[in-house]
Amino acid sequence: MKAITQNKYGSPAEVLKLETVKMPTIKDDEVLVRVQAAATHIGDWLLTRGWPYLVRLMPKAKIPGMEMSGIVEYVGKDVKEFGPCDEVFGWGKYAFAEYATFSEKALLLKPSNATFEQAAAIPISGFTALQAVRDHGEVKAGHKVLVIGASGAVGTFAVQIAKSYGAEVTGVGSARNEDLVRSIGADHYIDYSKQEITDGGRQYDVILDTAGNRSLSLLRRPLAKKGALVIVGGSGGKWLMGVTRSIRATMLSPLVSQRLRMFLAKNNKEDLAVLKELIESGDVTPIIDKTYKLNDAAQAVENVGERHSRGKTVISVGG
Ligand SMILES: NC(=O)c1ccc[n+]([C@@H]2O[C@H](COP(=O)([O-])OP(=O)(O)OC[C@H]3O[C@@H](n4cnc5c(N)ncnc54)[C@H](OP(=O)(O)O)[C@@H]3O)[C@@H](O)[C@H]2O)c1
């Protein structure tokens, strides 16, 4: 089968190659999926580069790709939930390939109203946005929520999920993304080239920061006295990737009335089901920035590395 392989660290164009590799074999509790679409996110770009450097201590995946949708080819003898021809989506490893194996615990039937490309776009950024809004921001109806990086992969999910909880959402992004962010439900928009989040004196119950390029003190200024700051992402530095800001927030939190949180999203099937429901109810639509062919996977990964995605970047494998 054809797959994208990586044998060293470097720029996606340098290190991601389309090669013919052996078909994967499945264990008894696994499902072999004919991949129709795989999505890519900033984690793929970082792993291609080997940043932060600490990731180099872990074994390198020979085939990248952590989220996908596809058609079940066959299943191991202990698999109960799926059978051949089922259309599924989920997370795992080695998804930039024509076929990949996944645990039954990491798959669900594809949302009935989603294309393969949309379904592949859901897991990683969807988990992050859902857990940021629901678990760490504890967003409730009527809350004023600020989503910084609202047009990005996580941001486009976060805006829609917060709206589905009844929040009043303000998105932050560049001028070119205002229409997109308003079209997915944002009530207000801050174009960061003209305004800072502190301008206008508006206070927020919850601030989700996916852009990662504002100081803690700036982020706290428009946050209500008992509000929650959820640090989703950091930026900068090949060693720490902005993690020191997150650590400072966690240490400061017990000393102030605001809740300052960082978190690492947990991939789990319960939340995949919640995301599927949000999509089937029409509350959330996965936003796709660009779709690439498998042999252009390096360009897809480069696209997310530019950090100006409009939603998710997808690799179309089937068809
Ligand atoms: N905590 C976790 O478990 C977890 C999981 C997944 C991802 N993350 C992190 O979450 C972050 C976001 O990921 P993503 O995939 O959503 O990234 P993304 O798709 O690249 O989106 C980033 C967004 O930030 C916006 N942006 C850039 N500069 C900005 C600024 N100065 N002010 C406001 N917005 C700005 C960009 O919009 P414009 O194009 O309009 O500038 C872009 O839409 C990353 O740091 C990633 O590592 C964390």
Coordinates of C-alpha atoms and ligand atoms in Angstrom, one line a residue:
M1 CA 0.0 0.0 0.0
K2 CA 1.0 3.7 -0.3
A3 CA 1.8 5.6 2.8
I4 CA 3.7 8.7 3.9
T5 CA 6.9 7.8 5.8
Q6 CA 9.2 9.8 8.0
N7 CA 12.7 8.6 8.8
K8 CA 14.4 11.7 10.2
Y9 CA 13.5 15.2 11.6
G10 CA 13.3 18.2 9.3
S11 CA 10.9 20.3 7.3
P12 CA 7.8 18.4 6.0
A13 CA 9.0 18.8 2.4
E14 CA 12.4 17.3 3.3
V15 CA 11.3 14.3 5.4
L16 CA 7.8 13.2 4.4
K17 CA 7.9 10.8 1.5
L18 CA 5.3 8.8 -0.3
E19 CA 6.4 5.2 -0.3
T20 CA 5.1 1.7 -0.9
V21 CA 5.1 -0.1 2.4
K22 CA 3.7 -3.4 3.8
M23 CA 0.0 -3.7 4.6
P24 CA -0.5 -3.5 8.4
T25 CA -1.8 -6.6 10.2
I26 CA -4.4 -6.5 12.9
K27 CA -4.5 -7.9 16.4
D28 CA -7.7 -9.6 17.6
D29 CA -9.1 -6.4 19.1
E30 CA -8.3 -4.2 16.1
V31 CA -10.0 -2.9 13.0
L32 CA -8.3 -2.6 9.6
V33 CA -9.6 0.6 8.0
R34 CA -9.3 1.6 4.3
V35 CA -8.5 5.3 5.1
Q36 CA -10.6 7.8 3.1
A37 CA -9.4 10.9 4.7
A38 CA -6.8 11.8 7.4
A39 CA -6.6 15.2 9.1
T40 CA -3.5 16.9 10.2
H41 CA -2.8 19.3 13.1
I42 CA 0.0 21.2 14.7
G43 CA 1.2 18.1 16.5
D44 CA 2.1 16.5 13.2
W45 CA 4.1 19.5 12.2
L46 CA 6.0 19.5 15.5
L47 CA 6.7 15.8 15.3
T48 CA 8.0 16.2 11.8
R49 CA 10.4 18.9 13.0
G50 CA 11.2 17.0 16.3
W51 CA 10.1 20.0 18.4
P52 CA 10.0 20.5 21.3
Y53 CA 13.3 18.6 21.4
L54 CA 12.1 16.4 24.3
V55 CA 9.8 14.5 21.7
R56 CA 13.0 13.1 20.2
L57 CA 13.3 10.9 23.3
M58 CA 10.2 9.1 22.2
P59 CA 10.3 6.5 19.4
K60 CA 9.5 8.2 16.1
A61 CA 6.4 7.1 14.3
K62 CA 7.4 5.8 10.8
I63 CA 4.1 6.8 9.4
P64 CA 2.5 10.1 10.7
G65 CA -1.2 10.8 11.1
M66 CA -3.3 10.6 14.2
E67 CA -6.9 11.0 13.1
M68 CA -8.9 9.7 10.2
S69 CA -12.1 8.4 8.7
G70 CA -12.6 5.4 6.4
I71 CA -14.3 2.1 5.6
V72 CA -13.8 -1.0 7.7
E73 CA -12.0 -3.6 5.6
Y74 CA -11.9 -6.4 8.2
V75 CA -11.9 -6.8 12.0
G76 CA -10.1 -8.9 14.6
K77 CA -12.0 -11.8 16.1
D78 CA -12.7 -9.9 19.4
V79 CA -14.2 -6.8 17.8
K80 CA -17.9 -6.6 18.5
E81 CA -19.0 -3.1 17.4
F82 CA -17.9 -3.0 13.8
G83 CA -17.9 -5.1 10.6
P84 CA -16.7 -4.8 7.0
C85 CA -18.0 -1.8 5.1
D86 CA -18.9 0.2 8.2
E87 CA -17.9 3.9 7.7
V88 CA -16.0 5.0 10.8
F89 CA -13.9 7.8 12.2
G90 CA -11.5 8.0 15.1
W91 CA -7.9 8.5 16.3
G92 CA -4.8 6.4 16.5
K93 CA -1.5 6.1 14.6
Y94 CA -0.2 5.8 11.1
A95 CA -3.2 7.4 9.5
F96 CA -1.3 9.0 6.5
A97 CA -1.7 5.7 4.6
E98 CA -4.2 3.8 2.4
Y99 CA -4.8 1.4 5.3
A100 CA -4.3 1.6 9.0
T101 CA -5.3 -0.4 12.1
F102 CA -7.2 1.1 15.0
S103 CA -8.4 -0.1 18.4
E104 CA -12.2 -0.6 18.5
K105 CA -12.1 1.7 21.5
A106 CA -10.9 4.6 19.3
L107 CA -13.6 4.4 16.6
L108 CA -17.2 5.3 16.1
L109 CA -19.5 5.1 13.1
K110 CA -19.1 8.3 11.1
P111 CA -21.6 11.1 11.7
S112 CA -24.5 10.5 9.3
N113 CA -24.3 14.1 8.0
A114 CA -20.5 14.4 7.7
T115 CA -18.3 13.7 4.6
F116 CA -15.2 11.6 5.2
E117 CA -13.1 14.8 5.1
Q118 CA -15.3 16.4 7.8
A119 CA -15.3 13.3 9.9
A120 CA -11.5 13.0 9.8
A121 CA -11.3 16.6 11.0
I122 CA -13.1 15.9 14.2
P123 CA -11.1 14.0 16.8
I124 CA -7.9 15.8 17.9
S125 CA -9.1 19.4 17.6
G126 CA -12.6 18.5 18.6
F127 CA -11.4 16.8 21.9
T128 CA -9.3 19.8 22.7
A129 CA -12.1 22.3 22.1
L130 CA -14.7 20.3 23.9
Q131 CA -12.6 19.7 27.0
A132 CA -11.4 23.4 27.0
V133 CA -15.0 24.7 26.8
R134 CA -16.8 22.1 28.9
D135 CA -14.3 20.8 31.5
H136 CA -11.8 23.6 32.0
G137 CA -13.7 26.7 31.1
E138 CA -17.0 25.3 32.6
V139 CA -18.9 27.4 30.1
K140 CA -22.6 27.9 30.9
A141 CA -25.5 29.6 29.2
G142 CA -25.1 33.3 29.3
H143 CA -21.4 33.3 29.9
K144 CA -19.3 35.8 27.9
V145 CA -16.6 33.7 26.2
L146 CA -13.5 35.0 24.4
V147 CA -11.9 32.6 21.9
I148 CA -8.4 33.7 20.9
G149 CA -7.5 32.1 17.6
A150 CA -11.2 31.6 16.7
S151 CA -10.5 30.7 13.1
G152 CA -8.0 27.9 13.8
A153 CA -8.5 24.2 14.0
V154 CA -9.4 24.2 17.7
G155 CA -10.9 27.7 17.6
T156 CA -13.6 26.9 15.0
F157 CA -14.8 23.9 17.2
A158 CA -14.6 26.0 20.4
V159 CA -16.7 28.8 19.0
Q160 CA -19.4 26.4 17.9
I161 CA -19.4 24.3 21.1
A162 CA -19.5 27.4 23.3
K163 CA -22.4 28.7 21.3
S164 CA -24.2 25.4 21.6
Y165 CA -23.9 25.8 25.4
G166 CA -25.7 29.2 25.1
A167 CA -22.6 31.4 25.6
E168 CA -22.1 34.9 24.0
V169 CA -18.9 34.4 22.0
T170 CA -16.3 36.9 20.9
G171 CA -13.7 35.5 18.4
V172 CA -10.2 36.9 18.0
G173 CA -8.4 36.6 14.7
S174 CA -7.1 38.5 11.7
A175 CA -9.4 40.6 9.5
R176 CA -9.6 38.0 6.7
N177 CA -11.3 35.5 9.1
E178 CA -14.0 37.7 10.5
D179 CA -16.7 36.4 8.1
L180 CA -15.8 32.8 8.8
V181 CA -15.8 33.2 12.5
R182 CA -19.2 35.1 12.5
S183 CA -20.6 32.5 10.1
I184 CA -20.0 29.7 12.7
G185 CA -21.9 31.7 15.4
A186 CA -19.5 34.3 17.0
D187 CA -21.5 37.3 18.2
H188 CA -18.5 39.7 18.2
Y189 CA -15.1 39.7 16.6
I190 CA -11.8 41.4 17.5
D191 CA -9.4 41.9 14.6
Y192 CA -6.1 41.6 16.4
S193 CA -4.3 43.9 13.9
K194 CA -6.6 46.8 15.0
Q195 CA -7.6 46.1 18.5
E196 CA -6.3 44.3 21.6
I197 CA -8.5 42.1 23.7
T198 CA -8.4 44.7 26.5
D199 CA -9.7 47.5 24.3
G200 CA -13.3 48.5 25.0
G201 CA -13.3 47.3 28.6
R202 CA -15.4 44.2 28.0
Q203 CA -15.1 41.5 30.7
Y204 CA -15.3 37.8 30.0
D205 CA -16.3 34.8 32.1
V206 CA -14.1 32.5 30.2
I207 CA -11.1 33.1 27.9
L208 CA -9.7 30.3 25.8
D209 CA -6.3 31.1 24.4
T210 CA -5.3 28.9 21.4
A211 CA -3.0 31.5 19.8
G212 CA -0.5 31.3 22.6
N213 CA 1.2 34.7 22.0
R214 CA -0.2 36.9 24.8
S215 CA 1.3 37.4 28.2
L216 CA -0.5 36.0 31.3
S217 CA -1.0 39.6 32.6
L218 CA -2.6 40.7 29.3
L219 CA -4.9 37.7 29.2
R220 CA -6.0 38.2 32.8
R221 CA -7.0 41.9 32.4
P222 CA -10.3 41.4 30.5
L223 CA -11.1 38.2 32.6
A224 CA -13.9 38.6 35.2
K225 CA -12.9 38.4 38.9
K226 CA -14.1 34.8 39.1
G227 CA -13.5 34.0 35.4
A228 CA -11.5 31.1 33.9
L229 CA -8.5 31.4 31.6
V230 CA -7.9 28.2 29.7
I231 CA -4.5 28.1 28.1
V232 CA -4.9 25.7 25.2
G233 CA -1.7 26.4 23.3
G234 CA 1.7 28.0 23.6
S235 CA 4.2 29.2 21.1
G236 CA 7.8 29.9 20.7
G237 CA 11.1 28.1 21.6
K238 CA 12.2 24.7 20.3
W239 CA 12.7 23.4 23.8
L240 CA 9.6 24.5 25.8
M241 CA 7.0 25.7 23.3
G242 CA 5.6 28.3 25.7
V243 CA 5.1 25.9 28.5
T244 CA 6.6 28.2 31.1
R245 CA 3.6 30.6 30.7
S246 CA 1.2 27.7 31.4
I247 CA 3.3 26.6 34.5
R248 CA 3.2 30.2 35.8
A249 CA -0.6 30.3 35.3
T250 CA -1.0 27.0 37.2
M251 CA 1.2 28.2 40.1
L252 CA -0.6 31.6 40.3
S253 CA -4.1 30.2 40.1
P254 CA -4.5 29.2 43.8
L255 CA -3.4 32.7 44.8
V256 CA -5.9 34.7 42.8
S257 CA -9.7 34.7 42.4
Q258 CA -9.5 33.9 38.7
R259 CA -9.1 30.3 37.6
L260 CA -6.0 29.9 35.4
R261 CA -5.8 26.5 33.8
M262 CA -3.6 24.6 31.3
F263 CA -4.5 21.1 30.2
L264 CA -3.6 18.3 27.9
A265 CA -6.6 17.0 25.9
K266 CA -7.5 13.4 26.5
N267 CA -8.6 11.3 23.5
N268 CA -11.5 9.2 24.6
K269 CA -14.5 7.5 23.0
E270 CA -17.1 9.2 25.3
D271 CA -16.1 12.6 24.0
L272 CA -15.9 11.3 20.4
A273 CA -19.6 10.4 20.9
V274 CA -20.4 13.9 22.3
L275 CA -18.7 15.5 19.3
K276 CA -20.6 13.1 16.9
E277 CA -23.9 14.2 18.5
L278 CA -23.0 17.9 18.2
I279 CA -22.3 17.3 14.6
E280 CA -25.4 15.3 13.9
S281 CA -27.6 17.8 15.7
G282 CA -26.2 20.5 13.4
D283 CA -24.7 22.5 16.4
V284 CA -21.2 22.0 15.1
T285 CA -19.9 21.7 11.5
P286 CA -16.2 20.8 11.1
I287 CA -14.6 23.6 9.1
I288 CA -12.1 22.5 6.5
D289 CA -9.4 24.9 5.4
K290 CA -7.7 23.0 2.5
T291 CA -7.8 19.4 1.3
Y292 CA -4.6 17.7 -0.1
K293 CA -4.0 14.4 -1.9
L294 CA -1.9 11.8 0.0
N295 CA 1.2 12.5 -2.2
D296 CA 0.9 16.2 -1.1
A297 CA 0.8 15.3 2.6
A298 CA 4.0 17.4 3.2
Q299 CA 2.2 20.5 1.9
A300 CA -0.7 19.7 4.2
V301 CA 1.6 19.5 7.2
E302 CA 3.4 22.7 6.2
N303 CA 0.0 24.4 5.9
V304 CA -0.8 23.7 9.6
G305 CA 2.8 24.8 10.6
E306 CA 2.1 28.2 9.3
R307 CA -0.3 28.7 12.2
H308 CA -2.9 30.6 10.1
S309 CA -5.3 27.7 9.3
R310 CA -8.9 28.4 8.7
G311 CA -10.3 25.3 10.4
K312 CA -8.7 21.9 9.7
T313 CA -6.3 20.8 7.0
V314 CA -7.3 17.4 5.5
I315 CA -5.6 14.8 3.4
S316 CA -8.0 13.0 1.1
V317 CA -6.8 9.4 0.7
G318 CA -9.7 7.4 -0.9
G319 CA -11.6 7.9 -4.1
Ligands
LIG1 N1 -3.8 21.5 25.2 C1 -3.9 20.5 24.3 O1 -4.1 19.4 24.6 C2 -3.8 20.9 22.9 C3 -4.3 20.0 21.9 C4 -4.2 20.4 20.5 C5 -3.7 21.6 20.2 N2 -3.1 22.4 21.2 C6 -2.5 23.7 20.9 O2 -3.6 24.6 20.6 C7 -3.0 25.6 19.8 C8 -3.9 25.9 18.6 O3 -4.0 24.8 17.8 P1 -4.7 24.9 16.4 O4 -4.6 23.6 15.8 O5 -6.1 25.5 16.6 O6 -3.8 26.0 15.6 P2 -4.2 26.8 14.3 O7 -5.2 26.0 13.5 O8 -2.9 27.1 13.7 O9 -4.9 28.1 14.7 C9 -4.2 29.1 15.3 C10 -5.1 30.4 15.1 O10 -4.5 31.4 15.8 C11 -4.8 32.6 15.2 N3 -3.8 33.7 15.5 C12 -2.5 33.8 15.1 N4 -2.0 34.9 15.7 C13 -2.9 35.4 16.5 C14 -3.0 36.5 17.4 N5 -1.9 37.3 17.6 N6 -4.1 36.7 18.1 C15 -5.2 35.9 17.9 N7 -5.2 34.9 17.1 C16 -4.1 34.6 16.4 C17 -4.7 32.3 13.7 O11 -5.7 33.1 13.0 P3 -5.2 34.2 11.9 O12 -4.9 33.4 10.7 O13 -6.5 35.0 11.7 O14 -4.0 34.9 12.4 C18 -5.2 30.8 13.7 O15 -6.5 30.7 13.2 C19 -1.6 25.2 19.4 O16 -0.6 25.8 20.1 C20 -1.6 23.7 19.7 O17 -0.3 23.2 20.1 C21 -3.2 22.1 22.5

